XYZ file of C-alpha atoms in Angstrom:
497
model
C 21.059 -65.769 36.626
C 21.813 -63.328 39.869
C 19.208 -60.404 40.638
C 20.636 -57.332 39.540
C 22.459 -55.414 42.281
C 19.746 -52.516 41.727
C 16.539 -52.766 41.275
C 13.721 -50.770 40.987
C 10.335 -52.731 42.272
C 7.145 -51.172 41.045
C 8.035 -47.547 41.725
C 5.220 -45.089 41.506
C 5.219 -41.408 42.077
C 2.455 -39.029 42.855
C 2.351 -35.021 42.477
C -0.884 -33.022 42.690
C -2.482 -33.520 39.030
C 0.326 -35.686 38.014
C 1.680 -39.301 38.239
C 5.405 -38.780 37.246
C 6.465 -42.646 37.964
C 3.762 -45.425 37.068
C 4.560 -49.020 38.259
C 7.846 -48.930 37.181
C 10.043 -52.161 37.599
C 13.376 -52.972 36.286
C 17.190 -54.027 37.347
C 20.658 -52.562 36.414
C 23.562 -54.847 37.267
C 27.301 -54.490 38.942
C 29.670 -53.691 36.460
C 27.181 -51.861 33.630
C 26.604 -48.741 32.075
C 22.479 -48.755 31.612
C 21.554 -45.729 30.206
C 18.111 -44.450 30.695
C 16.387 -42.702 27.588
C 13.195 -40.973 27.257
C 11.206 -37.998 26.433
C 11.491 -34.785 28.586
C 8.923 -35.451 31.423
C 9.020 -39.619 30.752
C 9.969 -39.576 34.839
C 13.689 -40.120 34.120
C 14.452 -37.232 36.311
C 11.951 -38.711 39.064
C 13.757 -41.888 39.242
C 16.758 -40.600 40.095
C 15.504 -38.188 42.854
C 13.997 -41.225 44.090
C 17.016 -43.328 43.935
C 18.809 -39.944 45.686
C 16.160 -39.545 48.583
C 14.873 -36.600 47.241
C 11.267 -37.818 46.181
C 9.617 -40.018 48.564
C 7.737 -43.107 46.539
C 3.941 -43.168 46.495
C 4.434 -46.880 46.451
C 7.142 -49.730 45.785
C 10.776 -49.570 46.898
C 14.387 -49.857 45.944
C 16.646 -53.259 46.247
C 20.512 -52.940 46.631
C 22.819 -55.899 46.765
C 19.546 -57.633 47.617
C 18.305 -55.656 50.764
C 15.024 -53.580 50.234
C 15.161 -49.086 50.696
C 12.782 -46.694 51.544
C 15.244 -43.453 51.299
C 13.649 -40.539 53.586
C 16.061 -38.082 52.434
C 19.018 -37.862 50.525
C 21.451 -38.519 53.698
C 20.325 -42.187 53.721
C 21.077 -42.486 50.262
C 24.567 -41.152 50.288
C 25.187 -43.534 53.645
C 23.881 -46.315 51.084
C 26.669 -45.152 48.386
C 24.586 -43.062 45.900
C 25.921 -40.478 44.259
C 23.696 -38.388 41.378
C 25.346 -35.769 38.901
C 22.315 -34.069 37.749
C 22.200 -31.559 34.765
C 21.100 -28.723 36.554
C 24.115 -28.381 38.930
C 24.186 -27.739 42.950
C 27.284 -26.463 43.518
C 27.769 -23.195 45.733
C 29.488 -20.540 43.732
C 30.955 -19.150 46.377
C 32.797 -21.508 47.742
C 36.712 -22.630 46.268
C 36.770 -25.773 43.912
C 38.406 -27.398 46.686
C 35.487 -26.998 49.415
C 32.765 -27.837 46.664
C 34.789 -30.770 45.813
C 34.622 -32.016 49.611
C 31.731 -30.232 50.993
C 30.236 -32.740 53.578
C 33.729 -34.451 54.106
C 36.339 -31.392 54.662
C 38.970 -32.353 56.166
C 40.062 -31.273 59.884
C 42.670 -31.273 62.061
C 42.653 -30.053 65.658
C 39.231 -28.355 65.543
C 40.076 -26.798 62.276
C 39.750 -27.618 58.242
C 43.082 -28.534 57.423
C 43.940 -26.350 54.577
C 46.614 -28.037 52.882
C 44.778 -31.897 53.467
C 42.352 -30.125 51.785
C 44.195 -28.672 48.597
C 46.457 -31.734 48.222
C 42.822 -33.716 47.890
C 41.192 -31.724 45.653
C 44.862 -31.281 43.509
C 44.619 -35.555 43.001
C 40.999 -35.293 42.172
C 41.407 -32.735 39.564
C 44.225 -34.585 38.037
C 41.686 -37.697 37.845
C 39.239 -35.675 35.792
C 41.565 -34.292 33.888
C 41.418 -30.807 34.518
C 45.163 -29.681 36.388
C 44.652 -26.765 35.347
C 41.960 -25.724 37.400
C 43.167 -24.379 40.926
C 41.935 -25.658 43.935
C 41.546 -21.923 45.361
C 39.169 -20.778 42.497
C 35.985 -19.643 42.978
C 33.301 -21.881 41.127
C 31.489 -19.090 39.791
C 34.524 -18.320 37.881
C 34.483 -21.591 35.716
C 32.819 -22.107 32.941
C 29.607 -24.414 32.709
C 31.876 -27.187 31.180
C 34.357 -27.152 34.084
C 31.595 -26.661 36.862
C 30.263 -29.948 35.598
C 33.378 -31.564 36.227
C 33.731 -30.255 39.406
C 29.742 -31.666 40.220
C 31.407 -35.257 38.599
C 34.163 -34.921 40.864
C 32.079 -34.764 44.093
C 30.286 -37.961 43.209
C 34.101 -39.827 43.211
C 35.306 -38.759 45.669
C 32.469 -39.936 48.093
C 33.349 -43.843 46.527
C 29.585 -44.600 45.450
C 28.344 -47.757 44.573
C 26.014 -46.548 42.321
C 26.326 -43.437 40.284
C 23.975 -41.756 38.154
C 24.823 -39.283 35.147
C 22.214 -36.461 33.987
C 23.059 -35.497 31.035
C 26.609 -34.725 32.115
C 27.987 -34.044 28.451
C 25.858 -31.556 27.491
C 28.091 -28.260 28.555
C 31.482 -30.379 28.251
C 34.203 -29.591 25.670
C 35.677 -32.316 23.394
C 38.480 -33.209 25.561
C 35.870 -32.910 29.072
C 33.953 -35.692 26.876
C 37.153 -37.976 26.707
C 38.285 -37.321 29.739
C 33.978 -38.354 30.831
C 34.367 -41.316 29.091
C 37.297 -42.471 30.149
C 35.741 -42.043 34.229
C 32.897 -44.092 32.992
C 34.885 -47.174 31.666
C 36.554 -47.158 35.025
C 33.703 -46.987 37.066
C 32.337 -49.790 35.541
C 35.275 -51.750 35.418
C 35.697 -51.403 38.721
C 32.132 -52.874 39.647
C 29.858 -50.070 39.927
C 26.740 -49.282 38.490
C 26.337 -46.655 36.307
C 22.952 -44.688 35.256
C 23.646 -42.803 32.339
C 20.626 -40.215 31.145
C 21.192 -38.683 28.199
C 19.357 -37.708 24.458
C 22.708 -38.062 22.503
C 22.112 -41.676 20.940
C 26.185 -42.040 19.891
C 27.089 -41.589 23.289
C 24.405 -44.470 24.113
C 26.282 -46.851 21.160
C 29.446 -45.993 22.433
C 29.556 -46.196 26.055
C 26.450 -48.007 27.678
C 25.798 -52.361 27.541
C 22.032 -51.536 28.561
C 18.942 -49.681 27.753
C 15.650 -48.992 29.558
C 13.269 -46.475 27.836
C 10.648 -44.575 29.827
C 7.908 -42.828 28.465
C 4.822 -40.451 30.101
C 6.242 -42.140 33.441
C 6.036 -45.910 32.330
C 8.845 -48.179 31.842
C 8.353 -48.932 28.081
C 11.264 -51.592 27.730
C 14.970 -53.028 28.648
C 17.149 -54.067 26.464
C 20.232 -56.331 28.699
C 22.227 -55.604 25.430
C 22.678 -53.234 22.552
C 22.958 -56.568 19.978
C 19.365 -56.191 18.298
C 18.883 -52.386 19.141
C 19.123 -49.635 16.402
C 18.498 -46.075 16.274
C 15.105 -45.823 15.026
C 13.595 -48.258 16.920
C 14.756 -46.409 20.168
C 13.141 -43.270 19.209
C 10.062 -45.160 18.357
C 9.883 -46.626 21.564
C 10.788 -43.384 23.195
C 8.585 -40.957 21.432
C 5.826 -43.762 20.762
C 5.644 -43.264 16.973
C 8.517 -42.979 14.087
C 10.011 -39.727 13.241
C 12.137 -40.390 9.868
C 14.282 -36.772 10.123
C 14.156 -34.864 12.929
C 15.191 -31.497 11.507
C 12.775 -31.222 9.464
C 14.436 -28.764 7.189
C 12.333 -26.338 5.299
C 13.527 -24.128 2.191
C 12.000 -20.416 2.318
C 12.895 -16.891 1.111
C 15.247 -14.154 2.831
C 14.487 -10.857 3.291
C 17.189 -8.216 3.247
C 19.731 -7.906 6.030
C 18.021 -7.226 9.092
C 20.897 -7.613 11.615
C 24.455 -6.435 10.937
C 27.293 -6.190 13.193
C 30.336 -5.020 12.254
C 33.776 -5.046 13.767
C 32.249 -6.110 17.047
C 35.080 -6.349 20.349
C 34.974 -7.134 24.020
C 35.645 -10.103 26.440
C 36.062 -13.049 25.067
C 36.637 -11.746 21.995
C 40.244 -12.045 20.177
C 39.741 -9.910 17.198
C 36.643 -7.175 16.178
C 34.135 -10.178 14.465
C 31.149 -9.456 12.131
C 28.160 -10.894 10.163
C 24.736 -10.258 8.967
C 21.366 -11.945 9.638
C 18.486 -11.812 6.816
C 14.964 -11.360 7.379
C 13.774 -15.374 7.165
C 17.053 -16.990 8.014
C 18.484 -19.448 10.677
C 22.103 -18.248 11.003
C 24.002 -20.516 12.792
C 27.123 -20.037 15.052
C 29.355 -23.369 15.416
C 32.614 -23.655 17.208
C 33.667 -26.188 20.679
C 33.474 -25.137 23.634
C 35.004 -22.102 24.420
C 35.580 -21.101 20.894
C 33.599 -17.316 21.951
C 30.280 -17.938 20.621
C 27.988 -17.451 24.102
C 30.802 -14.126 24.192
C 29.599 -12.886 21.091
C 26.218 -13.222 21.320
C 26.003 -11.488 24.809
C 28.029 -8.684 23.241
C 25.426 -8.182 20.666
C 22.380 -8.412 22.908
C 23.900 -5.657 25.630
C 24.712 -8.301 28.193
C 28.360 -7.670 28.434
C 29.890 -4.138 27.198
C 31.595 -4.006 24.074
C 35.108 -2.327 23.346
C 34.473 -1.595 20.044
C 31.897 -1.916 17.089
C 28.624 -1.467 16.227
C 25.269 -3.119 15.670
C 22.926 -2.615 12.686
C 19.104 -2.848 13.222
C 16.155 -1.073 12.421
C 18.111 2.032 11.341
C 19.718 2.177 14.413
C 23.340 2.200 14.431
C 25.389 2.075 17.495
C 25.536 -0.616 20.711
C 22.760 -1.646 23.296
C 23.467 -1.075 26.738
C 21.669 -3.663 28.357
C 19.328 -6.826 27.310
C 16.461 -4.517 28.511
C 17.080 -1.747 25.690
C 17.977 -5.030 23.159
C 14.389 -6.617 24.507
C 12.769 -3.617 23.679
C 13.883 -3.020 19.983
C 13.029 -6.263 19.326
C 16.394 -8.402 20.216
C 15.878 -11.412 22.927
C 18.483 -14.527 23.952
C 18.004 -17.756 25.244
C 20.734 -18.336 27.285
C 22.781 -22.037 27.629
C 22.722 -21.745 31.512
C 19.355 -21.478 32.133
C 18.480 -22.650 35.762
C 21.036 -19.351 36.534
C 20.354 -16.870 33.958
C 17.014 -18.100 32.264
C 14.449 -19.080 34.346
C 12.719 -17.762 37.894
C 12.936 -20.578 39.668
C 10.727 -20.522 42.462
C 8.241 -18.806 40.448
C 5.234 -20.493 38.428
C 5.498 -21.458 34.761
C 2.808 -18.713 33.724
C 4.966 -16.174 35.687
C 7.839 -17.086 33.351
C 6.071 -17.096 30.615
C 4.102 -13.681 31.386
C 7.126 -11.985 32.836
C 8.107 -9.556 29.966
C 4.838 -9.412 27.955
C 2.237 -8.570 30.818
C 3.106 -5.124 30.457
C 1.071 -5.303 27.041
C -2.237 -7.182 29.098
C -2.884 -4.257 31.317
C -4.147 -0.667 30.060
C -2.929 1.022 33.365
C 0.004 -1.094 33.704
C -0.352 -0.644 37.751
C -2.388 -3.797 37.734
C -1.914 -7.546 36.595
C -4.714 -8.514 33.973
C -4.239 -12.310 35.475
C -7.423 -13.750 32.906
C -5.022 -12.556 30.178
C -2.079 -14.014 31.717
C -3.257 -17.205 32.495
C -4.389 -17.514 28.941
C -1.528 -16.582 27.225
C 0.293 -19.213 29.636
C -2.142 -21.765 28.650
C -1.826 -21.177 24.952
C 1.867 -21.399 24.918
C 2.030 -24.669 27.137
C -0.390 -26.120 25.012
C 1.181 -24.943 21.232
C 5.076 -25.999 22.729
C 4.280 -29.020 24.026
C 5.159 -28.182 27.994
C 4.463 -31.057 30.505
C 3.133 -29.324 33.051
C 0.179 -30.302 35.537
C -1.019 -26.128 34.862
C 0.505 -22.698 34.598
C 0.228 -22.652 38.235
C 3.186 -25.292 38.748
C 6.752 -23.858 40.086
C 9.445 -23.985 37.235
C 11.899 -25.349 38.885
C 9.944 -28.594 39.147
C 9.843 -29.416 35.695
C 12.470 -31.243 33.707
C 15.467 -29.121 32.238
C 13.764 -29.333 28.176
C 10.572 -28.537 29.480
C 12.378 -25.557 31.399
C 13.606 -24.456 28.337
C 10.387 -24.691 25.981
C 8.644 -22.209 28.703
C 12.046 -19.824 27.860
C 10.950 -19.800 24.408
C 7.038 -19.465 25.010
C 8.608 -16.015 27.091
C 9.886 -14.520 23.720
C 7.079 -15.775 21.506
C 4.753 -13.769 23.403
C 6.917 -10.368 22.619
C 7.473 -8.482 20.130
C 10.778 -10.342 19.289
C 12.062 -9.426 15.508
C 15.848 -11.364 16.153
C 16.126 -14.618 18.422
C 19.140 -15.655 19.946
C 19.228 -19.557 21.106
C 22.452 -20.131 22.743
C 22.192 -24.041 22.783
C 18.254 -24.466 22.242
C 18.262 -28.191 22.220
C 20.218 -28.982 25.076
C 19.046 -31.877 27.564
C 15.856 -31.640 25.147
C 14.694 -35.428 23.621
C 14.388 -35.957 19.709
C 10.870 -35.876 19.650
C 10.874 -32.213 21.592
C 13.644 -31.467 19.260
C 11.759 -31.378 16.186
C 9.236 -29.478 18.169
C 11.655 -26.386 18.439
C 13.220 -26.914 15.496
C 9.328 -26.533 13.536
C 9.404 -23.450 15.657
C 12.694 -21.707 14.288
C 11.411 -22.219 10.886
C 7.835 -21.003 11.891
C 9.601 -17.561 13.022
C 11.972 -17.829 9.932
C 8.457 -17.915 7.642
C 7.201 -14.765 9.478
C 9.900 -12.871 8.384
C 11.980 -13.234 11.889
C 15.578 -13.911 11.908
C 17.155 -16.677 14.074
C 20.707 -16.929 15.600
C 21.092 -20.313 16.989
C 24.711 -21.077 18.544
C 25.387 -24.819 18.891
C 27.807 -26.848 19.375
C 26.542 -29.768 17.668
C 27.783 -30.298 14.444
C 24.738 -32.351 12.799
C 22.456 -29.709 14.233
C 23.640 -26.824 12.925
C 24.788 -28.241 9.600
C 21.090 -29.322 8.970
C 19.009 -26.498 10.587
C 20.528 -23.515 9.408
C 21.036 -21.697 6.267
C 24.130 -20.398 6.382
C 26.759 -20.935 9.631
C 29.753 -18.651 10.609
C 32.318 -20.659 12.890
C 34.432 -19.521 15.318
C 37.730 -20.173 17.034
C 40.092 -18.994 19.720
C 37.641 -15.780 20.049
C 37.173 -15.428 16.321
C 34.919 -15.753 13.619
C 36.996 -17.968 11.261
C 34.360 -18.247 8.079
C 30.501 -17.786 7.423
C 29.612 -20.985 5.237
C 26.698 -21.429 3.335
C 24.396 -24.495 4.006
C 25.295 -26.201 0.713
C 28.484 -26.303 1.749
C 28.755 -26.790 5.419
C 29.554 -30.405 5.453
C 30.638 -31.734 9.425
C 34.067 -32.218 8.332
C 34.449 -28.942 6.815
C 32.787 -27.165 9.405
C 35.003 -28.944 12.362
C 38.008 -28.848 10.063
C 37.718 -24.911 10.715
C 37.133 -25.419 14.382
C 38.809 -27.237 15.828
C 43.371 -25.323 16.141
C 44.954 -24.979 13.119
């Protein structure tokens, strides 16, 4: 049997406190789809800055097409034909979906970027994705997250890669991004490519990979040439390194009265004035594709976008907030989906993130930081969620995207939060972190909190929550009750009449 066309040759990488890749060794051929599974923080991430240029190796190296690499930065890796699509995207929002699309490679003519070379480029590419109705001319920071991940997929083709590398690229996609996803993948590999696919969703893994190598604390725990003998379970046993029989976890408990009411709620994204209630010990669910005005809602309610019309009920208070601030400080707080742009401080530490809204509460004068207190509430959270992080003292923005999002959540656990709002909570986050969270939701649900979690996967929300209103075309279309939300009723309501 041939090598593989890429391998990976005892790979090991070093940060201060932290080995993030540990002798790792293993091949993925020409013509394959090997997916790459693993807790957040198994060094799935690490290996693919590594295969990029980004990280430099503390020892081992990289084989292509049988030559040996040392990448010193991410220009020798593109000259090598690497392309990565990571989760957390790098586009410039600025710029036109045309220049993103060929940034690096515009065209020019006499001295100049040829406009129209440039438009008729990115027109073809767009059709190839799927998306002509996108124009070329549009700002990127007015797409959505879906269709600024399809503009980040786009880059990758256009450069003609050899090897290309997926991070979790369905989890901001709508249904018909996902087909039209798929559909790039079984062309890629058809045409003789490899193809690293990263990604927690296990039918996407059945579906649309032939391989399987499972990392885990930064070792390569196994690879599997072909899905034939490989089942479910025993991936997240290998992954998580012990069996988890239901990952939701679901526990029955009491609700209080109403505790959050909104009533004939209006505003962008809206079609029609929408209300619900919240009880005191619920998970209330909000279900609809992409698109459907869920995120819309939700930012209406917490003060993030100015509503038209409406009200919202809570505490006695009866009117609309006016910012998150005012929401934050009656007792309101959201997660939101993007959260490298509207969740997290990047360059900042982890126990800065944590401690940026509560350290008003560790100081008596509040001109001064009380940084003992700080670094011990930091501490306590990292160690009660489960964050893989060398100390609080490590930048965010180095950690992997679930572990990014567990230090969100440690932020509102340490206010005085009475309503939580988790606009896509598990997303990029592994099955064993999963059940983490989801413990956690029913651990504020017990205390008498109430918890709003919009999703947009149907198993999820159909097994977490207790009752689930679904939305579509900018409306809430029902509010089903959990012994009734079965996935084909609730995506029967969904998805256009």
């Amino acid at each position: 049997m041939s090598d593989p066309y890429l391998r990976f040759d005892d790979i090991s990488v070093e940060f201060p406190g932290v080995r993030a890749l540990d002798h790792v060794s293993f091949g993925a051929n020409a013509g394959e789809v090997h997916a790459l599974m693993g807790e957040n923080g198994a060094g799935k991430s690490t290996l693919l800055k590594v295969l990029s240029g980004v990280n430099r190796v503390t020892s081992g190296a990289l084989w292509i097409d049988g030559e040996r690499h040392v990448f010193a930065n991410e220009r020798e890796a593109l000259d090598q034909g690497i392309a990565i699509i990571y989760q957390e995207l790098t586009l410039s929002p600025n710029l036109s979906v045309a220049e993103n699309l060929l940034l690096g490679q515009l065209p020019v003519r006499k001295g100049f970027v040829d406009r129209r070379a440039l438009r008729e480029t990115a027109l073809g590419v767009l059709r190839d994705l799927g998306e002509e109705g996108i124009d070329p001319a549009t700002r990127v920071r007015d797409l959505s997250i879906g269709q600024q991940q399809m503009i980040e997929i786009g880059r990758a083709l256009l450069r003609n890669a050899r090897i290309i590398a997926f991070d979790e690229p369905t989890s901001s996609l709508s249904v018909q991004e996902i087909r039209n996803l798929k559909r790039i993948v079984k062309r890629l590999r058809d045409e003789g490519k490899v193809v690293l696919y990263v990604t927690h969703r296990m039918d996407e893994v059945f579906e649309m990979c032939d391989a399987i190598t499972v990392f885990r604390d930064g070792q390569h725990i196994s690879t599997h040439p072909t899905l034939e003998h490989i089942d479910h379970d025993v991936l997240v046993s290998e992954m998580v390194g012990r069996e988890i029989e239901d990952v939701y976890g679901y526990r029955e408990r009491q609700h209080g009265p109403v505790q959050l009411e909104v009533k004939g709620l209006k505003g962008p994204g809206i079609a029609e004035p929408a209300s619900f209630d919240v009880r005191q010990g619920e998970v209330f669910g909000l279900f609809g594709l992409v698109g459907a005005g869920r995120s819309e809602l939700l930012r209406l309610v917490c003060g993030a976008e100015k509503a038209e019309a409406g009200s919202v009920r809570f505490k006695g208070r009866d009117g609309l907030f006016t910012s998150p601030r005012e929401a934050i400080q009656s007792g309101i707080a959201m997660c939101p989906e993007d959260r490298k742009t509207q969740g997290i401080f990047a360059i900042a530490s982890v126990g800065d993130n944590i401690n940026i809204s509560c350290r008003r509460f560790f100081s008596r004068w509040k001109l001064f930081r009380n940084t003992a207190r700080e670094t011990r509430n930091a501490r306590d959270y990292i160690r009660r969620l489960r964050i893989k992080t060398p100390g609080p003292e490590t930048r965010i923005g180095t950690l992997s995207g679930g572990n990014q999002q567990k230090t969100i959540l440690a932020r509102w656990l340490a206010e005085d939060i009475d309503v939580f709002v988790m606009d896509e909570p598990t997303r990029g986050i592994d099955v064993g972190a999963r059940r983490d969270i989801y413990s956690l939701l029913y651990d504020l649900a017990e205390q008498g909190k109430s918890v709003v979690v919009i999703s947009s996967d149907l198993a999820e929300v159909s097994s977490i929550c207790d009752r689930i209103g679904v939305m579509r075309d900018g409306r809430v279309i029902d509010v089903v009750h959990r012994d009734q939300a079965t996935p084909e009723r609730l995506l029967g309501l969904a998805l256009p009449a």
